[in-house]
Coordinates of C-alpha atoms and ligand atoms in Angstrom, one line a residue:
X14 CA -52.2 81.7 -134.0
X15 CA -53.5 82.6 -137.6
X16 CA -50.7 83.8 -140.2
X17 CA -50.0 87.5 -141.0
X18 CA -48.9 89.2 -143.5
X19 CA -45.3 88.8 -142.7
X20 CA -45.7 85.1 -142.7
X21 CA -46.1 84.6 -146.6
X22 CA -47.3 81.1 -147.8
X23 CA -47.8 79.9 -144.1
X24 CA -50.7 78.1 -143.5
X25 CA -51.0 77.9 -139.4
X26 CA -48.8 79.2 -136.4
X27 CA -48.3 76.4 -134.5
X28 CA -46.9 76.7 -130.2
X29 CA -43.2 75.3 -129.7
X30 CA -43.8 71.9 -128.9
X31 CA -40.3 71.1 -127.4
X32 CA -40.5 71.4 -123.8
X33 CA -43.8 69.6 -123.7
X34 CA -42.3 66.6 -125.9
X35 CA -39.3 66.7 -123.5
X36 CA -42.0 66.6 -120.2
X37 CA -44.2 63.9 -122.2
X38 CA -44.2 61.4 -119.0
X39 CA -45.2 64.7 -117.1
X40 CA -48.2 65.4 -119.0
X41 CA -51.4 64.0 -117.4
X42 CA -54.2 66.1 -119.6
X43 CA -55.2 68.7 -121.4
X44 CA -58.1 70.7 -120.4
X45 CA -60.1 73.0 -122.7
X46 CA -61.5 75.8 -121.7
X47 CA -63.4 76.4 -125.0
X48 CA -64.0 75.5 -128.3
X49 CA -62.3 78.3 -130.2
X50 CA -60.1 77.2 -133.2
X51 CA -57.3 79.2 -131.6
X52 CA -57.6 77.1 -128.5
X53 CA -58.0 73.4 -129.5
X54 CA -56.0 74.1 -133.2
X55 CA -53.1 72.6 -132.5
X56 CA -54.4 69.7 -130.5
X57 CA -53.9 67.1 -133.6
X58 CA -50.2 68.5 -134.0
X59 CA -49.6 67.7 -130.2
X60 CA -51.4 64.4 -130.1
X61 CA -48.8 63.2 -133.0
X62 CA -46.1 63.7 -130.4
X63 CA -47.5 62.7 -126.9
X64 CA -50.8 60.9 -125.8
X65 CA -53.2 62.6 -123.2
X66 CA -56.6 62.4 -122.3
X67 CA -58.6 65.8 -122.8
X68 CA -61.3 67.3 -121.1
X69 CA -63.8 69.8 -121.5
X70 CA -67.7 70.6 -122.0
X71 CA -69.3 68.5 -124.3
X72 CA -69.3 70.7 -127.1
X73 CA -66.4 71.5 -127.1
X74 CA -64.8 68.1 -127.0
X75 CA -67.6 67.9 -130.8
X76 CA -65.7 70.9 -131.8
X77 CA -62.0 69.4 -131.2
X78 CA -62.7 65.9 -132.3
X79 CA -63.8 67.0 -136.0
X80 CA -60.1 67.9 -136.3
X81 CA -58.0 65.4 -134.1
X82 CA -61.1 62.8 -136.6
X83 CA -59.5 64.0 -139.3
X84 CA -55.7 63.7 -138.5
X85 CA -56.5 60.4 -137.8
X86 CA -55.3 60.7 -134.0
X87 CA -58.3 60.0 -132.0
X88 CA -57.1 56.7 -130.6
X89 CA -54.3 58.7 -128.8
X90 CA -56.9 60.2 -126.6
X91 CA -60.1 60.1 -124.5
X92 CA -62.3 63.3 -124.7
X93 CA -64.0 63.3 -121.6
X94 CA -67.1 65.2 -121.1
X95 CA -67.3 67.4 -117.9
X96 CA -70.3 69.3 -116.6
X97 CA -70.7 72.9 -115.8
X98 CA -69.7 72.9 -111.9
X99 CA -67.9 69.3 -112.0
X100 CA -64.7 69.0 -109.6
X101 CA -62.5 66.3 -110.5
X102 CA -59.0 64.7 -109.9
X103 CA -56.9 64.8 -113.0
X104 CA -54.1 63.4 -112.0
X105 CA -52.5 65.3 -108.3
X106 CA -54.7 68.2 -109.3
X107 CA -58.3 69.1 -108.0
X108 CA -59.7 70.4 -111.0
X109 CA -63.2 72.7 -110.9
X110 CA -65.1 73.6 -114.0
X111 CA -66.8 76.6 -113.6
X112 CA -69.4 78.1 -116.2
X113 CA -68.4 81.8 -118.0
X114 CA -70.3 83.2 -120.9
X115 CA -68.5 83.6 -124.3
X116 CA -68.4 83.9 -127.7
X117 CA -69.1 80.1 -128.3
X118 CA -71.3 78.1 -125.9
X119 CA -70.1 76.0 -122.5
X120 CA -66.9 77.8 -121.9
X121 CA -65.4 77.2 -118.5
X122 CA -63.0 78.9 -116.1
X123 CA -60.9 76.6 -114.7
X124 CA -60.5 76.4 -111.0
X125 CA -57.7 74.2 -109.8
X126 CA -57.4 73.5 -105.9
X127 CA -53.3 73.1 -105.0
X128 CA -51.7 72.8 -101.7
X129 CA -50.2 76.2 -102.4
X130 CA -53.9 77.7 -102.8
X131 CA -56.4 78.1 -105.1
X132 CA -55.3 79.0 -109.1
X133 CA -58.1 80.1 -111.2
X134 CA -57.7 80.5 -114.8
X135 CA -60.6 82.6 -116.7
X136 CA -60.6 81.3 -119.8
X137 CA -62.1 83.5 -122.3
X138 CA -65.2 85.0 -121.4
X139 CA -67.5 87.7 -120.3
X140 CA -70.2 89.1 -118.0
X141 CA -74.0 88.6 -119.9
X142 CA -76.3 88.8 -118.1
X143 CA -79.0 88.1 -120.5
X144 CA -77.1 85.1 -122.2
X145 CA -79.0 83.4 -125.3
X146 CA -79.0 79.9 -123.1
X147 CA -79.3 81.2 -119.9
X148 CA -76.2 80.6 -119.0
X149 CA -74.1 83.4 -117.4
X150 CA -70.2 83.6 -116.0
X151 CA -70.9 81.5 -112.3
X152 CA -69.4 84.8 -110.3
X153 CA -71.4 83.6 -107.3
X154 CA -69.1 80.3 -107.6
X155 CA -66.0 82.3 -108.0
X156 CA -66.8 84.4 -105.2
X157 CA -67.8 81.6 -102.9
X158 CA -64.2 80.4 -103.5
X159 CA -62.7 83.7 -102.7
X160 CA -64.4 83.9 -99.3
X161 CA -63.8 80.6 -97.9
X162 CA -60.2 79.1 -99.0
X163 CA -59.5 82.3 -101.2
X164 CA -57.6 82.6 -104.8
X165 CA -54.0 82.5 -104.6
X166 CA -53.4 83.5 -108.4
X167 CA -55.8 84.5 -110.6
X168 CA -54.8 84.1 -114.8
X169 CA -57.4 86.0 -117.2
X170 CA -58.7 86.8 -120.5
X171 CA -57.0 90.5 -121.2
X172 CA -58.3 90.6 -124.9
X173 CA -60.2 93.8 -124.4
X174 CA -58.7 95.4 -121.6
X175 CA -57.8 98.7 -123.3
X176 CA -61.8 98.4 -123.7
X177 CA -63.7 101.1 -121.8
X178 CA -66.9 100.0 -119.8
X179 CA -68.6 96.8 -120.5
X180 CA -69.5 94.4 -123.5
X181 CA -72.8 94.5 -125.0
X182 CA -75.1 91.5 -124.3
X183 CA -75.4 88.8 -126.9
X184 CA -79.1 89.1 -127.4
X185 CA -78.9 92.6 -128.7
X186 CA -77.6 90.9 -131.5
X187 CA -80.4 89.6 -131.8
X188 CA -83.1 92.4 -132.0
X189 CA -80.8 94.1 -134.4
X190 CA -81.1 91.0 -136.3
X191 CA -84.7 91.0 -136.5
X192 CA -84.9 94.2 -137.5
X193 CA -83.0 93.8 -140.2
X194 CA -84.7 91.1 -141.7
X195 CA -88.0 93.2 -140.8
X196 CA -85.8 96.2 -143.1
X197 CA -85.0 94.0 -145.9
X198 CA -88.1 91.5 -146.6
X199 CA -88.4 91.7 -150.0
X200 CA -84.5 90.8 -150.2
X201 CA -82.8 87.4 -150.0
X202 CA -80.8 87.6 -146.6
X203 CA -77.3 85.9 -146.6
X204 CA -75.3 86.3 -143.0
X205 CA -71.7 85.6 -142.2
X206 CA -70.9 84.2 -138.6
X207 CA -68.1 82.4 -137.4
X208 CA -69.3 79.0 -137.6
X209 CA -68.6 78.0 -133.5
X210 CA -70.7 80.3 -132.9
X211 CA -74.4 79.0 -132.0
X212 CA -76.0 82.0 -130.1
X213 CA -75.6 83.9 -132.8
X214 CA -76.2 81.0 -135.5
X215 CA -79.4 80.8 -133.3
X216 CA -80.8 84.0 -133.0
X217 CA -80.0 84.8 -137.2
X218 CA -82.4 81.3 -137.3
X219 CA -84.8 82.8 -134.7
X220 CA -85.0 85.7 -137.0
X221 CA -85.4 83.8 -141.0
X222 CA -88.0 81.8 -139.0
X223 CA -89.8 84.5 -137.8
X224 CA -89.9 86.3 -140.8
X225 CA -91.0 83.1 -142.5
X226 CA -87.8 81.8 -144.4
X227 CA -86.5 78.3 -144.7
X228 CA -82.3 78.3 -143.9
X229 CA -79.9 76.7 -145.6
X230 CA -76.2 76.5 -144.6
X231 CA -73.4 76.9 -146.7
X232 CA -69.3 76.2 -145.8
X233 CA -68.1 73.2 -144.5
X234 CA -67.8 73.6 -140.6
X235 CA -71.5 75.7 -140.5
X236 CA -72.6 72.2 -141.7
X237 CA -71.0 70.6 -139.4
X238 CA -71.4 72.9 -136.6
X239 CA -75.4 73.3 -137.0
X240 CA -75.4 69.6 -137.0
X241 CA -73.3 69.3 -133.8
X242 CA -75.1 72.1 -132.2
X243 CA -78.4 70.4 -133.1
X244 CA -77.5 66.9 -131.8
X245 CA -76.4 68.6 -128.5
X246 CA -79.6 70.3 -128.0
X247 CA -77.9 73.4 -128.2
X248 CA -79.3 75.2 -131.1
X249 CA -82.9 74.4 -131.9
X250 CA -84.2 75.0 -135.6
X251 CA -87.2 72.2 -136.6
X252 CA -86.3 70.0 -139.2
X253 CA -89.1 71.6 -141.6
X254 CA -86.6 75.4 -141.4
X255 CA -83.7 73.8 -142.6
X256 CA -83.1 73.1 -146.5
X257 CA -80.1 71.8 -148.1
X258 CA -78.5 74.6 -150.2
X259 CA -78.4 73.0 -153.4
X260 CA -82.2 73.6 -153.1
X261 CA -82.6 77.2 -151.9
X262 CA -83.7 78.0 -155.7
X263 CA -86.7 76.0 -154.9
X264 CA -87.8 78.7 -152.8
X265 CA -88.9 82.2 -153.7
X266 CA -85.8 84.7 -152.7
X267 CA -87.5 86.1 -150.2
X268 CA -88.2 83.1 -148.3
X269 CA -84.3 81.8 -147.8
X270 CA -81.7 82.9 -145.3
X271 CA -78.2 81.3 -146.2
X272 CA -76.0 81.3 -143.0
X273 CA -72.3 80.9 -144.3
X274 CA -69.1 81.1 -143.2
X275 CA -66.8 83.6 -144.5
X276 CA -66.7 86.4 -142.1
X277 CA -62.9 86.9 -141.4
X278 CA -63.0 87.4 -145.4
X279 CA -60.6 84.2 -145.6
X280 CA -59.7 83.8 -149.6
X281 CA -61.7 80.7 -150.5
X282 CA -63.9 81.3 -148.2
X283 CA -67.9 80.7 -149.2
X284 CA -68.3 84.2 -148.2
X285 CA -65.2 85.0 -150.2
X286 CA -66.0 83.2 -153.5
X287 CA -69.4 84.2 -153.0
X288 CA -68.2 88.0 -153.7
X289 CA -66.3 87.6 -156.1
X290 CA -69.1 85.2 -158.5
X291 CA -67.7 82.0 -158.1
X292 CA -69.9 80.2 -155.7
X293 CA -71.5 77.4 -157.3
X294 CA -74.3 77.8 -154.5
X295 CA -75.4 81.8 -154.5
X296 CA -74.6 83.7 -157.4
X297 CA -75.4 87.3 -155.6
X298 CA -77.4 90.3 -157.2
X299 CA -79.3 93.3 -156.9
X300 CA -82.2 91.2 -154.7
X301 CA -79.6 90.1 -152.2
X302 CA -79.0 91.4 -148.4
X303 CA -75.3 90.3 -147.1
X304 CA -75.5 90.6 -143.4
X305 CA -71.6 90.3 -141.7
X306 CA -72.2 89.5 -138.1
X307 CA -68.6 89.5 -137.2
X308 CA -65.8 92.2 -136.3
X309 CA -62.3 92.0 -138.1
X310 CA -59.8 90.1 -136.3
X311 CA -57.2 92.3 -136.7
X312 CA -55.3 91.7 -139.8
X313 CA -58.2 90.2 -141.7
X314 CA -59.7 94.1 -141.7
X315 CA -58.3 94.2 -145.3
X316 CA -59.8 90.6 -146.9
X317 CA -62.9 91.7 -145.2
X318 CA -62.8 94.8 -147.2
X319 CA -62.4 93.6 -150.1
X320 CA -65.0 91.2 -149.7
X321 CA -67.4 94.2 -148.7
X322 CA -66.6 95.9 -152.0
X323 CA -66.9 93.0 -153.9
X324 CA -70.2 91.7 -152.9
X325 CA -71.3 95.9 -153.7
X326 CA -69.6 95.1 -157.3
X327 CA -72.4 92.2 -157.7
X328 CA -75.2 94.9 -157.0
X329 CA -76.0 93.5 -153.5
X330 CA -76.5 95.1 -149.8
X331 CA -74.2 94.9 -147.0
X332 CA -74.9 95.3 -143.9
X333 CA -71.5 95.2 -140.9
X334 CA -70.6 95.6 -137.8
X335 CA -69.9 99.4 -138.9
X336 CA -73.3 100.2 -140.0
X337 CA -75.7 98.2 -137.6
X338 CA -75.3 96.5 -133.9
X339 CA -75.0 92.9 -135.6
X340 CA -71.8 91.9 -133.9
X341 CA -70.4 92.2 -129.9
X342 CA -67.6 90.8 -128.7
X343 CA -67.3 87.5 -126.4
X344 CA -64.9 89.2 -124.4
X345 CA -64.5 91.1 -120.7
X346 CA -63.9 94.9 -121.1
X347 CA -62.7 96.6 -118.3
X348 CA -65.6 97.0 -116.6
X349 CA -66.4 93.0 -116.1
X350 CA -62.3 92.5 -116.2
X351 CA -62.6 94.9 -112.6
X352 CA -65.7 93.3 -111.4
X353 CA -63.9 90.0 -111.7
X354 CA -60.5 91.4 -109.9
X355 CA -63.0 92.2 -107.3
X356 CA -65.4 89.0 -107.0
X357 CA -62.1 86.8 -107.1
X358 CA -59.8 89.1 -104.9
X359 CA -56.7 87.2 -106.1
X360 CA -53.6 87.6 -104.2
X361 CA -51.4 87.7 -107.3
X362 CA -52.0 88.1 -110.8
X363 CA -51.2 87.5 -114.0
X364 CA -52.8 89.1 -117.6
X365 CA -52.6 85.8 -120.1
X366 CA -54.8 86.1 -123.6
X367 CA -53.2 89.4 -125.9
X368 CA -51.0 91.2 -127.1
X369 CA -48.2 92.8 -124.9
X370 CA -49.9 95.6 -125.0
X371 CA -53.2 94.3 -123.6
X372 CA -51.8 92.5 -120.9
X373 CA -49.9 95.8 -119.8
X374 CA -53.2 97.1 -119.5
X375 CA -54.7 94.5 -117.7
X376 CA -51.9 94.6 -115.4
X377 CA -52.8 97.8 -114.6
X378 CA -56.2 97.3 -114.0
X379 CA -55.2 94.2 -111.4
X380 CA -52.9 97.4 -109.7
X381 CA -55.9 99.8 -109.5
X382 CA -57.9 96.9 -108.0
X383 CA -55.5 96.7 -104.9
X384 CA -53.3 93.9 -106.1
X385 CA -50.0 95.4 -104.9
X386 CA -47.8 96.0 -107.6
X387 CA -45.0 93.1 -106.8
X388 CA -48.3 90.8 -106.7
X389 CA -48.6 91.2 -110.4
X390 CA -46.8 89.6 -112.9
X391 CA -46.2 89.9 -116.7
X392 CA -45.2 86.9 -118.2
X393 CA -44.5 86.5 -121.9
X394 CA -44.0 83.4 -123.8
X395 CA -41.7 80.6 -122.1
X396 CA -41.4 82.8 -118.4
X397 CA -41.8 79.9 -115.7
X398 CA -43.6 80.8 -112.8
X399 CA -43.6 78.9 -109.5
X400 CA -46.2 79.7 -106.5
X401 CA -44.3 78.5 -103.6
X402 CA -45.2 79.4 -99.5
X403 CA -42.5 82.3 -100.5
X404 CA -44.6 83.5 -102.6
X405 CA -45.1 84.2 -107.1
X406 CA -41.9 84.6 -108.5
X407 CA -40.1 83.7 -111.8
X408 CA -38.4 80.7 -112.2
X409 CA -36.3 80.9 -115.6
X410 CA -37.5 80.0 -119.1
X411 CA -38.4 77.1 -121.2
X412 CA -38.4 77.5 -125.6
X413 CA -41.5 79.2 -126.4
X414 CA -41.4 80.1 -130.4
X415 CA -43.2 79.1 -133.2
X416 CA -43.6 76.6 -135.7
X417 CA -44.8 78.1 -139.2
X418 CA -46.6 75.3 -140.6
X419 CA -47.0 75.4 -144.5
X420 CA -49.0 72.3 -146.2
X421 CA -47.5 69.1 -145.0
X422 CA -43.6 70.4 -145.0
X423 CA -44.2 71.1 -141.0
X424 CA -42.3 74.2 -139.6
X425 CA -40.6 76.3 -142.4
X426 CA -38.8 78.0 -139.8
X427 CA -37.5 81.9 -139.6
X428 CA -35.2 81.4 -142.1
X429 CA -38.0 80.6 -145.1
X430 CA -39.9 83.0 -143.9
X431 CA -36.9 85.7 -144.3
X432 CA -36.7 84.2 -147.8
X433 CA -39.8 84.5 -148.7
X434 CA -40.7 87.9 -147.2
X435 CA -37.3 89.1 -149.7
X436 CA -38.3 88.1 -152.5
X437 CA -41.7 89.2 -152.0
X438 CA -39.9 92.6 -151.9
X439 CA -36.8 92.7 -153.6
X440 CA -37.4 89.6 -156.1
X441 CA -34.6 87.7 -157.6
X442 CA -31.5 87.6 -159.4
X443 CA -29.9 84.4 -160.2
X444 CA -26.3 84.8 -162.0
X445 CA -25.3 81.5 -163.7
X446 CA -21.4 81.6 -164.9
X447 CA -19.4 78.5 -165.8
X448 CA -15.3 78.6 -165.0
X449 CA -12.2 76.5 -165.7
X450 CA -11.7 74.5 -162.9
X451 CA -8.2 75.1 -163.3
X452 CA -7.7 78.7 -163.7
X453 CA -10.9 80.1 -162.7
X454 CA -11.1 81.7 -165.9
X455 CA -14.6 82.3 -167.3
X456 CA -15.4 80.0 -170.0
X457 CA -19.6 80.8 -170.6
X458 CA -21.8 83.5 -168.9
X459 CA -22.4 85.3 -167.0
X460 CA -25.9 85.0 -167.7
X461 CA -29.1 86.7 -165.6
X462 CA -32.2 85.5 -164.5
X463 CA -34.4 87.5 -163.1
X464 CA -37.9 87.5 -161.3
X465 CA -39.2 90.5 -159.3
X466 CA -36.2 92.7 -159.8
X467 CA -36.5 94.7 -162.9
X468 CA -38.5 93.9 -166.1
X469 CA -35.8 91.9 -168.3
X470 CA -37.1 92.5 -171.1
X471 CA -37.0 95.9 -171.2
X472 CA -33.8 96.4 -168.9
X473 CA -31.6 94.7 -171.6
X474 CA -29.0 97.3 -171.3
X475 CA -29.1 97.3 -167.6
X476 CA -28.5 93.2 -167.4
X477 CA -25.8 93.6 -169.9
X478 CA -24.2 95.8 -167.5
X479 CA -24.1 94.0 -164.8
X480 CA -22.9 90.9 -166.4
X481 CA -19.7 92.7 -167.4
X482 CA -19.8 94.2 -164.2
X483 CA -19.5 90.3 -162.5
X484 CA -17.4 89.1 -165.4
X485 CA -14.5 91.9 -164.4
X486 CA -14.5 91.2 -160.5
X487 CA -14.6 87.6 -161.4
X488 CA -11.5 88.0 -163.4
X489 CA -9.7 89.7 -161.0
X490 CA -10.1 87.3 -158.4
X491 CA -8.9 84.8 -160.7
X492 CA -6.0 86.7 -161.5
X493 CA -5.4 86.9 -157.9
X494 CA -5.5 83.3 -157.8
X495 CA -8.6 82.5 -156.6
X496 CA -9.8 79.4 -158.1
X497 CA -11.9 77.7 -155.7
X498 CA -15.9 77.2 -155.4
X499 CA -16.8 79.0 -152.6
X500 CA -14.5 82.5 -153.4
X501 CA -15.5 82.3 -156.8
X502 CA -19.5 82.4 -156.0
X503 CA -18.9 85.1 -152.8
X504 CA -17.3 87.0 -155.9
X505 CA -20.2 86.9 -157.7
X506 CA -22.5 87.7 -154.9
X507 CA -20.6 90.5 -153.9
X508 CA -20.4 92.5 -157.2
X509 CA -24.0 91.8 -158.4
X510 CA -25.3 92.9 -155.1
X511 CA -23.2 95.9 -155.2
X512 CA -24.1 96.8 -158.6
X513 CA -27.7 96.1 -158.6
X514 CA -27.5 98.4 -155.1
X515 CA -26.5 101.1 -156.5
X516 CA -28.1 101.3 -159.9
X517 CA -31.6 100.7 -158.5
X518 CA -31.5 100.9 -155.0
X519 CA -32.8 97.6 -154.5
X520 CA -31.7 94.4 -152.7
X521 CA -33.2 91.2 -154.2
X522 CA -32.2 87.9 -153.3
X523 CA -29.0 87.4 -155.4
X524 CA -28.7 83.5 -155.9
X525 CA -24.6 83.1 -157.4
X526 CA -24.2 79.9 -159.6
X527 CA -21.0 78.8 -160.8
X528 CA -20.5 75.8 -162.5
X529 CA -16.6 74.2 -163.0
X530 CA -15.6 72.7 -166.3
Ligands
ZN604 ZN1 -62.4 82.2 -127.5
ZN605 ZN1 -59.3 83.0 -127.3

C-alpha cells in the first residue's frame, strides 16, 4: 500500500509478513499477476525473509527485478518467464496463465486446476477490446474452462465496482492525445504517465512522432521503463525519436515531447520539482503544454492539485483528466465485472482488490449474477478460507496488519505513528524539574519547552503559570511522601496536562522529566 496522510513520515506500507515467515517451508512460489508497484512492492522485503522462485510474464518479472536488483536479493530467487496461455506445475498445483488487458502490459489471470475444482483469480484487468497490442482479456479461455470442468471459486479485481457501465478503451487515449498535440503545435508538450505504463507511453510517442518531435524522457523508472519496454519489443520508438534530455534545448520547443513521471504529484517528483522551478531539466514557461495522463489515486488528489496550480504559477498549460479524455482506467466496471461473473459462472465467489466498500459492491454484483447468496463470501485481511467437497467456508484467521516502513528503521509500528500523528496536532510540551532524591523536594525547575503548543515567546505569562501550577502538585505529593521516580513524573504529567487542558483546550504530547539530585 502507499502511505496516507495519517501515516506521517512513513515511507511504504508493507503486508504482515508473519504467517508467511512461520509457513516459509510451505512456500513453493510466488506468482505475479502484473507488474504494478502495488503488486510486486514488497517482493524485496519478503525475499529478505524466505527464498522462492517467482513467476510471471516477462515483463513483468523486468519490472520486479529492478527492485529485488537493487536490494541486492536476486540470488534468493529465479524469475521465470511464463507465456500468455502456459500451464505449468508449480509445485502440487496446476497453474494456467491466462491473458487480461490492463493498465500495464502482459497481465494474467491466474487459473489454478485443484482436486477440489477449478480456482481462478482475475488479477487486475479489464475488457478492451481494441487493446494498443492486440492483446485482449482471453474470455474465450475462461469460458472454455467454465463449460468443461467448470470454476469452483472465482477471486476478482473489485476496484471499480461501484463503476456504472463499462471502461473506456485504451486507444481513445490515444486520439485524444493526437489531438492535443494537433491543438497545441506551436507549444512544447510535456506528459505525465505512470511510468509502467507502455500503451500509453506508446501512443503519447505515436503522437510527438507524428507531429514531428523528438522525445526525451525524464524520471528515473521512465528511463528505465522505456528501455525495458524497448528491449522487450513492447514499445517501439526508432532510435532517431529518442534524445537524451539533457539535450532537448538543442531542439526548437516545438519539436520536443518530454514524457516524465510525476503524475500522482509525488513531492520530488520530476513532475513535482518541475512545477515548482526546480528541475534542473525543464524550467517551464508561457511556451509549455503540461499534459497529465493520469487520474488521482485517491489521496494524492491534493499533491496533484497543487502541482496543477503550480505549473499555471510558471505561465504554462495544463491539460488533465478533468478537461480532456487523456486518462481511462485499467480496471473492470460493472459492466465487464458482470460479463465476467457470466463467462466464468463461478460456483462461489469472492470480491478481492478494494476497499470494503468496493468489495461489498462486488459482492453484490456476484448475487445479482445468480451466485446464491451463501456462495459469496467477503473476506477481509487474515480470514482463511478452505474449499473442501463440503463446500467454501471460513476457516479462522491468521495476522494480517501492517508494517509502516520509514527509511531503513523497518516497521515503526502503531504506536509511532500515534506519536507522530499527536504531535502533528497538539505539539509538545516537555517539563524538565530536578528533585532531592531524598525528600522529593524541588531543588531547580520546573522549566518548559515547547514545540507546537503555543508560541513561547509570546505565551510567557502562560508558561509561568503552568510551571507554578506543576511546582504546587509536585509539592504536595512530596509532602504526602511521595518521593519516588515514577509518582513523581505521573505528577507532573498529570497537572501539566490538566492545566494546559483547560487553559487552551489542547492536548499535546506532554513529555515529564525529572531528574534526582
Ligand atoms: Zn494493477
Ligand atoms: Zn492493483
Amino acid at each position: 500500500m502507499f502511505p496516507d496522510l495519517s501515516m506521517p513520515g512513513v515511507d511504504l506500507v508493507l503486508p504482515d509478513f508473519s504467517w508467511l515467515r512461520d509457513n516459509a517451508e510451505r512456500v513453493e512460489a510466488c506468482v505475479l499477476t502484473h507488474g504494478h508497484e502495488d503488486h510486486v512492492g514488497a517482493l524485496p522485503f519478503l525475499l529478505r525473509d524466505l527464498r522462492f522462485p517467482i513467476y510471471g510474464s516477462a515483463l513483468t518479472l523486468g519490472l520486479a527485478r529492478n527492485r529485488i536488483e537493487e536490494a541486492g536479493l536476486l540470488g534468493r530467487t529465479q524469475l521465470i518467464p511464463v507465456a500468455d496461455g502456459e500451464r505449468r506445475w508449480i509445485g502440487p498445483f496446476d497453474v494456467e496463465f491466462i491473458p487480461v488487458a490492463h493498465s500495464v502490459p502482459h497481465g494474467f489471470a491466474i487459473a489454478i486446476h485443484t482436486p477440489q475444482g477449478t480456482i481462478l483469480h482475475s488479477g487486475d484487468w479489464k475488457i478492451d477490446l481494441t487493446p494498443v497490442d492486440g492483446r485482449r482479456t482471453d474470455l474465450g479461455r475462461i469460458g472454455a474452462i467454465a463449460t468443461t470442468e467448470g470454476i469452483r471459486l472465482l477471486l476478482a479485481d473489485s476496484t471499480n465496482a461501484e463503476e456504472p457501465g463499462y471502461t473506456v478503451s485504451e486507444r481513445e487515449v490515444g486520439g485524444a492525445l493526437r489531438r492535443l498535440f494537433g491543438e497545441n503545435r506551436r507549444q512544447r508538450v510535456i506528459v505525465a504517465c505512470f511510468a509502467s505504463h507502455l500503451h500509453r507511453i506508446q501512443e503519447i510517442a505515436d503522437a510527438a512522432i507524428e507531429h514531428g518531435r523528438v522525445l526525451a524522457t525524464l524520471g528515473r523508472s521512465m528511463a528505465k521503463n522505456v528501455t525495458l519496454g524497448r528491449q522487450l519489443g513492447l514499445l517501439q520508438i526508432p532510435d532517431t525519436s529518442l534524445v537524451d534530455i539533457e539535450r532537448i534545448g538543442d531542439f526548437p520547443p516545438e519539436r520536443v515531447c518530454v514524457i516524465s513521471t510525476g503524475s500522482q504529484g509525488e513531492p520530488m517528483s520530476a513532475l513535482a520539482l518541475m512545477a515548482a522551478g526546480e528541475n534542473r531539466f525543464v524550467k517551464l514557461g508561457s511556451g509549455d503544454t503540461v499534459i497529465i495522463s493520469a487520474h488521482p489515486i485517491p489521496g494524492n488528489e491534493h499533491s496533484v492539485s497543487q502541482v496543477i496550480d503550480g505549473i499555471h504559477r510558471l505561465g504554462a498549460d495544463v491539460v488533465h483528466s478533468g478537461l480532456a479524455p487523456v486518462h481511462v482506467s485499467g480496471h473492470a466496471k460493472q459492466g465487464e465485472i458482470k460479463t465476467l461473473l457470466s463467462v466464468a459462472h463461478p460456483e462461489y465467489f469472492i470480491p478481492v482488490h478494494g476497499e470494503f466498500r468496493h468489495l461489498t459492491h462486488h459482492s453484490r454484483l456476484a448475487m445479482e449474477m445468480g451466485v446464491p447468496d451463501d456462495h459469496v463470501l467477503l473476506c477481509e485481511d487474515g480470514d482463511v478460507v478452505e474449499l473442501t467437497d463440503a463446500g467454501l467456508d471460513f476457516a479462522g484467521e491468521v495476522p494480517a496488519g501492517y508494517l509502516y516502513v520509514d527509511g531503513i528503521v523497518g516497521d515503526v509500528g502503531q504506536g509511532v505513528l500515534r506519536d507522530r500523528r499527536v504531535l502533528a496536532e497538539e505539539g509538545v510540551v516537555v517539563v524538565v524539574v530536578t528533585v532531592a532524591a531524598r525528600t522529593g523536594e524541588i531543588v531547580a525547575g520546573p522549566e518548559i519547552i515547547t514545540r507546537g503548543w503555543v508560541y513561547a515567546p509570546e505565551a510567557e505569562s502562560l508558561i509561568e503559570e503552568a510551571c507554578k501550577v506543576i511546582a504546587v502538585s509536585l509539592e504536595e505529593a512530596a509532602a504526602k511522601g511521595a518521593t519516588d521516580f515514577d509518582t513523581l513524573r505521573r505528577h507532573v504529567r498529570q497537572a501539566a496536562a490538566r492545566f494546559v487542558h483547560e487553559r487552551t483546550r489542547r492536548r499535546p504530547m506532554i513529555v515529564p522529566v525529572v531528574m534526582e539530585v
